[in-house]
Coordinates of C-alpha atoms in Angstrom, one line a residue:
M100 CA 107.3 30.7 145.7
V101 CA 109.8 28.5 147.8
P102 CA 108.5 29.8 151.2
A103 CA 104.9 29.0 150.2
L104 CA 105.8 25.4 149.3
A105 CA 107.7 25.0 152.6
I106 CA 104.7 26.2 154.6
S107 CA 102.4 23.8 152.7
G108 CA 104.7 20.8 153.4
G109 CA 105.0 21.7 157.1
L110 CA 101.2 21.8 157.5
H111 CA 100.8 18.4 155.9
V112 CA 103.4 16.8 158.2
L113 CA 101.7 18.4 161.3
L114 CA 98.3 17.0 160.2
V115 CA 99.7 13.5 160.0
I116 CA 101.3 13.7 163.4
V117 CA 98.0 14.9 165.0
L118 CA 96.1 12.0 163.3
L119 CA 98.6 9.5 164.7
W120 CA 98.5 10.9 168.2
G121 CA 94.7 10.9 168.4
A122 CA 94.3 7.2 167.3
D123 CA 92.8 4.7 169.9
F124 CA 95.3 1.9 170.6
T125 CA 93.5 0.5 173.7
S126 CA 92.1 -3.0 173.7
D127 CA 89.1 -4.5 175.6
A128 CA 90.8 -7.9 176.0
K129 CA 91.4 -8.7 179.6
P130 CA 94.8 -10.0 180.8
T131 CA 95.1 -13.7 181.2
P132 CA 96.1 -14.6 184.7
K133 CA 99.3 -16.3 185.0
A134 CA 99.2 -20.0 186.0
G135 CA 100.4 -21.0 189.2
R136 CA 99.5 -17.9 191.0
S137 CA 96.7 -17.5 193.3
I138 CA 94.0 -15.2 192.3
E139 CA 92.9 -12.6 194.6
A140 CA 89.5 -11.4 193.7
T141 CA 88.3 -8.0 194.6
V142 CA 84.8 -7.2 194.5
I143 CA 84.2 -4.2 192.2
D144 CA 81.0 -2.3 192.1
P145 CA 79.6 -2.5 188.5
A146 CA 78.0 0.9 188.8
V147 CA 81.4 2.4 189.6
V148 CA 82.9 0.5 186.7
N149 CA 80.2 1.7 184.4
A150 CA 80.5 5.2 185.6
Q151 CA 84.2 5.1 185.1
A152 CA 83.8 3.6 181.7
Q153 CA 81.3 6.2 180.7
K154 CA 83.6 8.9 182.0
I155 CA 86.5 7.4 180.0
R156 CA 84.3 7.2 176.9
A157 CA 83.1 10.7 177.4
Q158 CA 86.7 11.9 177.8
R159 CA 87.7 9.9 174.7
D160 CA 84.7 11.3 172.8
Q161 CA 85.5 14.7 174.0
A162 CA 89.1 14.2 172.9
K163 CA 87.9 12.9 169.6
R164 CA 85.6 15.9 169.2
E165 CA 88.4 18.2 170.2
E166 CA 90.8 16.4 167.9
A167 CA 88.2 16.7 165.1
E168 CA 87.7 20.3 165.8
R169 CA 91.5 20.8 165.9
L170 CA 91.9 18.9 162.7
K171 CA 89.1 20.9 161.2
R172 CA 90.8 24.1 162.3
L173 CA 94.1 22.7 160.9
E174 CA 92.4 21.8 157.7
Q175 CA 90.8 25.3 157.5
Q176 CA 94.2 26.8 158.4
A177 CA 95.8 24.6 155.8
K178 CA 93.2 25.7 153.2
R179 CA 93.8 29.3 154.2
L180 CA 97.5 28.7 153.9
E181 CA 97.0 27.0 150.6
Q182 CA 94.8 29.8 149.4
Q183 CA 97.5 32.2 150.6
R184 CA 100.1 30.1 148.9
E185 CA 98.0 30.1 145.7
Q186 CA 97.4 33.8 146.1
E187 CA 101.1 34.4 146.8
E188 CA 101.9 32.3 143.7
Q189 CA 99.3 34.2 141.7
R190 CA 100.8 37.5 143.1
L191 CA 104.3 36.3 142.2
R192 CA 103.1 35.2 138.8
E193 CA 101.5 38.6 138.4
V194 CA 104.6 40.3 139.7
K195 CA 106.7 38.2 137.3
R196 CA 104.2 39.0 134.5
K197 CA 104.3 42.7 135.3
K198 CA 108.1 42.5 135.6
L199 CA 108.3 40.8 132.2
E200 CA 105.8 43.3 130.8
A201 CA 107.7 46.1 132.3
E202 CA 110.9 44.7 130.9
R203 CA 109.2 44.3 127.5
Q204 CA 107.8 47.8 127.7
A205 CA 111.3 49.0 128.8
R206 CA 112.8 47.3 125.8
E207 CA 110.1 48.7 123.6
E208 CA 110.6 52.1 125.2
Q209 CA 114.4 51.8 124.7
K210 CA 113.7 50.8 121.1
R211 CA 111.3 53.7 120.7
I212 CA 113.8 56.1 122.3
A213 CA 116.5 54.7 120.0
E214 CA 114.3 55.0 117.0
E215 CA 113.2 58.5 118.1
Q216 CA 116.9 59.4 118.7
A217 CA 117.8 58.0 115.3
K218 CA 114.8 59.8 113.8
A219 CA 115.8 63.0 115.6
K220 CA 119.4 62.6 114.4
E221 CA 118.2 62.1 110.8
Q222 CA 115.9 65.1 111.2
A223 CA 118.8 67.1 112.6
R224 CA 121.0 66.0 109.7
L225 CA 118.2 66.8 107.2
A226 CA 117.6 70.1 109.0
K227 CA 121.3 70.9 108.9
Q228 CA 121.4 69.9 105.2
Q229 CA 118.3 72.1 104.5
A230 CA 119.8 74.9 106.5
E231 CA 123.1 74.6 104.5
Q232 CA 121.0 74.5 101.3
A233 CA 119.0 77.5 102.4
E234 CA 122.2 79.4 103.2
R235 CA 123.7 78.5 99.8
E236 CA 120.4 79.6 98.2
R237 CA 120.4 82.8 100.3
Q238 CA 124.0 83.5 99.2
R239 CA 123.1 82.8 95.6
K240 CA 120.1 85.1 95.8
L241 CA 122.3 87.8 97.4
E242 CA 124.8 87.4 94.6
Q243 CA 122.0 87.6 92.0
Q244 CA 120.6 90.7 93.8
R245 CA 124.1 92.3 93.9
K246 CA 124.5 91.6 90.2
A247 CA 121.0 92.9 89.5
E248 CA 121.8 96.1 91.5
L249 CA 125.1 96.5 89.6
A250 CA 123.2 95.9 86.3
A251 CA 120.5 98.4 87.4
E252 CA 123.2 100.9 88.3
K253 CA 124.9 100.5 85.0
A254 CA 121.5 100.7 83.2
E255 CA 120.6 103.8 85.1
K256 CA 124.0 105.3 84.4
A257 CA 123.6 104.4 80.7
R258 CA 120.0 105.9 80.8
Q259 CA 121.3 109.1 82.4
E260 CA 124.1 109.3 79.8
K261 CA 121.6 108.6 77.1
L262 CA 119.2 111.3 78.5
A263 CA 122.2 113.7 78.7
A264 CA 123.1 112.9 75.1
E265 CA 119.5 113.3 74.0
R266 CA 119.2 116.6 75.9
K267 CA 122.5 117.7 74.3
A268 CA 121.4 116.5 70.9
E269 CA 118.0 118.2 71.4
A270 CA 119.7 121.4 72.5
E271 CA 121.9 121.2 69.4
R272 CA 118.9 120.5 67.2
Q273 CA 117.0 123.4 68.8
R274 CA 120.1 125.6 68.3
K275 CA 120.3 124.6 64.6
L276 CA 116.6 125.1 64.2
E277 CA 116.9 128.5 65.8
A278 CA 119.9 129.3 63.6
K279 CA 118.0 128.0 60.6
R280 CA 114.9 130.0 61.5
K281 CA 117.0 133.1 62.0
A282 CA 118.9 132.4 58.7
E283 CA 115.5 131.9 56.9
E284 CA 114.2 135.1 58.4
Q285 CA 117.4 136.9 57.4
A286 CA 117.3 135.3 53.9
L287 CA 113.7 136.2 53.6
K288 CA 114.5 139.8 54.6
E289 CA 117.4 139.9 52.3
A290 CA 115.4 138.3 49.5
E291 CA 112.6 140.8 50.1
Q292 CA 115.2 143.5 50.1
A293 CA 116.7 142.1 47.0
R294 CA 113.3 141.9 45.4
K295 CA 112.6 145.5 46.3
E296 CA 115.9 146.5 45.0
A297 CA 115.3 144.5 41.8
E298 CA 111.9 146.1 41.6
Q299 CA 113.4 149.5 42.0
A300 CA 116.1 148.6 39.5
R301 CA 113.4 147.4 37.1
K302 CA 111.4 150.5 37.5
E303 CA 114.5 152.6 37.1
A304 CA 115.3 150.6 34.0
E305 CA 111.8 151.1 32.7
R306 CA 112.1 154.8 33.6
R307 CA 115.3 155.0 31.8
A308 CA 113.9 153.1 28.9
E309 CA 110.9 155.4 28.9
E310 CA 113.2 158.4 29.1
A311 CA 115.3 156.9 26.3
K312 CA 112.1 156.3 24.3
R313 CA 111.0 159.8 24.9
Q314 CA 114.3 161.1 23.9
Q315 CA 114.2 158.9 20.9
Q316 CA 110.8 160.2 19.9
E317 CA 112.1 163.7 20.3
Q318 CA 115.1 162.8 18.2
E319 CA 112.9 161.1 15.7
A320 CA 110.7 164.2 15.5
A321 CA 113.7 166.4 15.1
L322 CA 115.6 164.2 12.8
N323 CA 113.1 162.6 10.5
D324 CA 115.6 162.6 7.8
L325 CA 118.1 160.6 9.8
F326 CA 116.6 157.1 9.4
S327 CA 119.9 155.4 9.8
G328 CA 120.3 157.1 13.2
L329 CA 117.1 155.5 14.4
E330 CA 118.5 152.0 13.6
S331 CA 121.6 152.9 15.7
E332 CA 119.4 154.1 18.6
A333 CA 117.4 150.8 18.6
S334 CA 120.5 148.8 18.7
Q335 CA 121.7 150.8 21.8
R336 CA 118.3 150.2 23.5
Q337 CA 118.6 146.4 22.8
S338 CA 122.1 146.4 24.2
A339 CA 121.0 148.3 27.4
R340 CA 118.1 145.8 27.9
G341 CA 120.5 142.8 27.6
Q342 CA 122.9 144.4 30.1
F343 CA 120.0 145.0 32.5
V344 CA 118.9 141.4 32.3
D345 CA 122.5 140.1 32.9
D346 CA 122.9 142.4 35.9
E347 CA 119.6 141.2 37.4
V348 CA 120.6 137.5 36.8
A349 CA 123.9 138.1 38.6
R350 CA 122.2 140.0 41.4
Y351 CA 119.6 137.2 42.0
G352 CA 122.4 134.6 41.7
A353 CA 124.2 136.4 44.5
I354 CA 121.0 136.3 46.6
F355 CA 120.6 132.6 45.9
T356 CA 124.2 131.9 46.9
Q357 CA 123.8 133.9 50.1
M358 CA 120.6 131.9 51.0
I359 CA 122.4 128.6 50.4
Q360 CA 125.5 129.7 52.5
Q361 CA 123.2 130.6 55.4
R362 CA 121.9 127.0 55.5
L363 CA 125.3 125.4 54.8
I364 CA 126.5 123.2 57.7
V365 CA 130.2 122.3 57.4
D366 CA 133.3 122.0 59.6
D367 CA 136.4 124.2 59.5
G368 CA 138.3 121.5 57.5
L369 CA 136.4 122.6 54.3
S370 CA 137.6 126.2 54.6
G371 CA 138.9 127.4 51.2
Q372 CA 137.0 124.8 49.3
E373 CA 134.3 125.5 46.7
C374 CA 131.4 123.7 45.0
V375 CA 129.8 124.5 41.7
V376 CA 126.1 123.3 41.4
N377 CA 123.5 123.7 38.7
M378 CA 119.9 124.5 39.8
R379 CA 116.7 124.1 37.8
L380 CA 113.8 126.2 39.2
S381 CA 110.2 126.6 38.3
P382 CA 108.9 130.0 37.1
T383 CA 107.8 130.7 40.7
G384 CA 111.2 129.7 42.2
L385 CA 110.5 126.1 43.4
L386 CA 113.5 123.8 43.3
L387 CA 113.1 121.2 40.6
N388 CA 116.6 119.7 40.6
V389 CA 120.2 120.3 41.8
E390 CA 123.4 118.7 40.4
Q391 CA 127.0 118.9 41.3
K392 CA 129.1 120.3 38.5
A393 CA 132.5 120.6 40.1
G394 CA 134.3 121.1 43.5
N395 CA 134.9 119.2 46.8
S396 CA 132.6 116.2 47.2
R397 CA 131.9 116.8 50.9
L398 CA 131.2 120.4 50.4
C399 CA 128.9 119.6 47.4
R400 CA 126.9 117.1 49.5
A401 CA 126.4 119.8 52.2
T402 CA 125.6 122.4 49.5
K403 CA 122.9 120.1 48.0
T404 CA 121.4 119.6 51.4
A405 CA 121.4 123.4 52.0
V406 CA 119.7 124.0 48.6
A407 CA 117.1 121.4 49.4
S408 CA 116.4 123.1 52.7
V409 CA 115.7 126.5 50.9
S410 CA 113.2 124.7 48.7
Q411 CA 111.9 127.9 47.0
F412 CA 113.9 130.9 45.8
P413 CA 112.6 134.5 45.1
M414 CA 111.9 135.3 41.4
P415 CA 111.5 138.6 39.7
D416 CA 108.5 139.6 37.5
D417 CA 110.6 140.0 34.3
G418 CA 110.2 137.0 32.0
D419 CA 113.6 137.4 30.4
I420 CA 115.3 137.3 33.8
I421 CA 113.1 134.4 35.0
A422 CA 114.1 132.4 31.9
K423 CA 117.8 132.7 32.7
L424 CA 117.3 132.1 36.5
R425 CA 115.4 128.8 35.9
D426 CA 118.7 127.1 34.8
I427 CA 121.6 128.7 36.7
E428 CA 125.0 127.7 38.0
L429 CA 126.3 128.9 41.3
T430 CA 129.6 128.7 43.1
V431 CA 129.3 128.1 46.8
R432 CA 132.2 128.7 49.3
P433 CA 132.0 128.3 53.1
N434 CA 131.9 131.7 55.0

């Protein structure tokens, strides 16, 4: 801006000088002749004077025109310089404005960069915090997974142990069922054998009774006069019948005891112990009731369980024997 002002001032000074130089300071007044001197007159041709005057006027007019043209050019040059000065000032103002704008933008950019850096720093801090939180969460989940896997392993081990125990228990149950089935089959065989033997004994007793009756009839036919002898023979027959019934009751009692012992489940600690129970049966051998009468309590509990597992006992056809078997006491000892 300072050079433009200097140029403008110089142009104005130059214009003033030109104007002063082109001014007409000549005068038409003729010089007054000095007194006391003689005047020498020279004849001058008026035409020459006019021509000279016109020439001088023409030169002066030409000079004025040239000066006017020069002043016009100077004014135009001054205007151009002024326009250039104004343009330069406008350019400088625009440069200053752009500089200020650039500085403002630079400050705003610095502020934006600082804010972005602060934001990035905060985001980095938050990202680090989130990463640390995520890592802690991952470690927590890994720990939970490890505990879950350990728990699953323990559960699987417990399940396998339970399955093994169940398989063992099932095998033991199957073994006992098989033993029970075999014992029942054996008991049924033995009961059937006992029934057959009892039936044979009954038939043998009936045969003997029939034989005795036949012999008695023969004796009665031969000894009609011995009435007292007949009474004695009848007493013998009654005694033989009672002995037969007692023998059959004892034999069936042994069968019942054997059936109970086959179903008896006890440990070796009860070896040598015994239990006395009373059983009440139906005419067909169904168990109605069983009671402990004497003996070891543990053995008696096992005996009652074994009696209940038999449920039905074989019975003979003889009513006298059935009557005694319906209320019978048995002594059970572990084999």
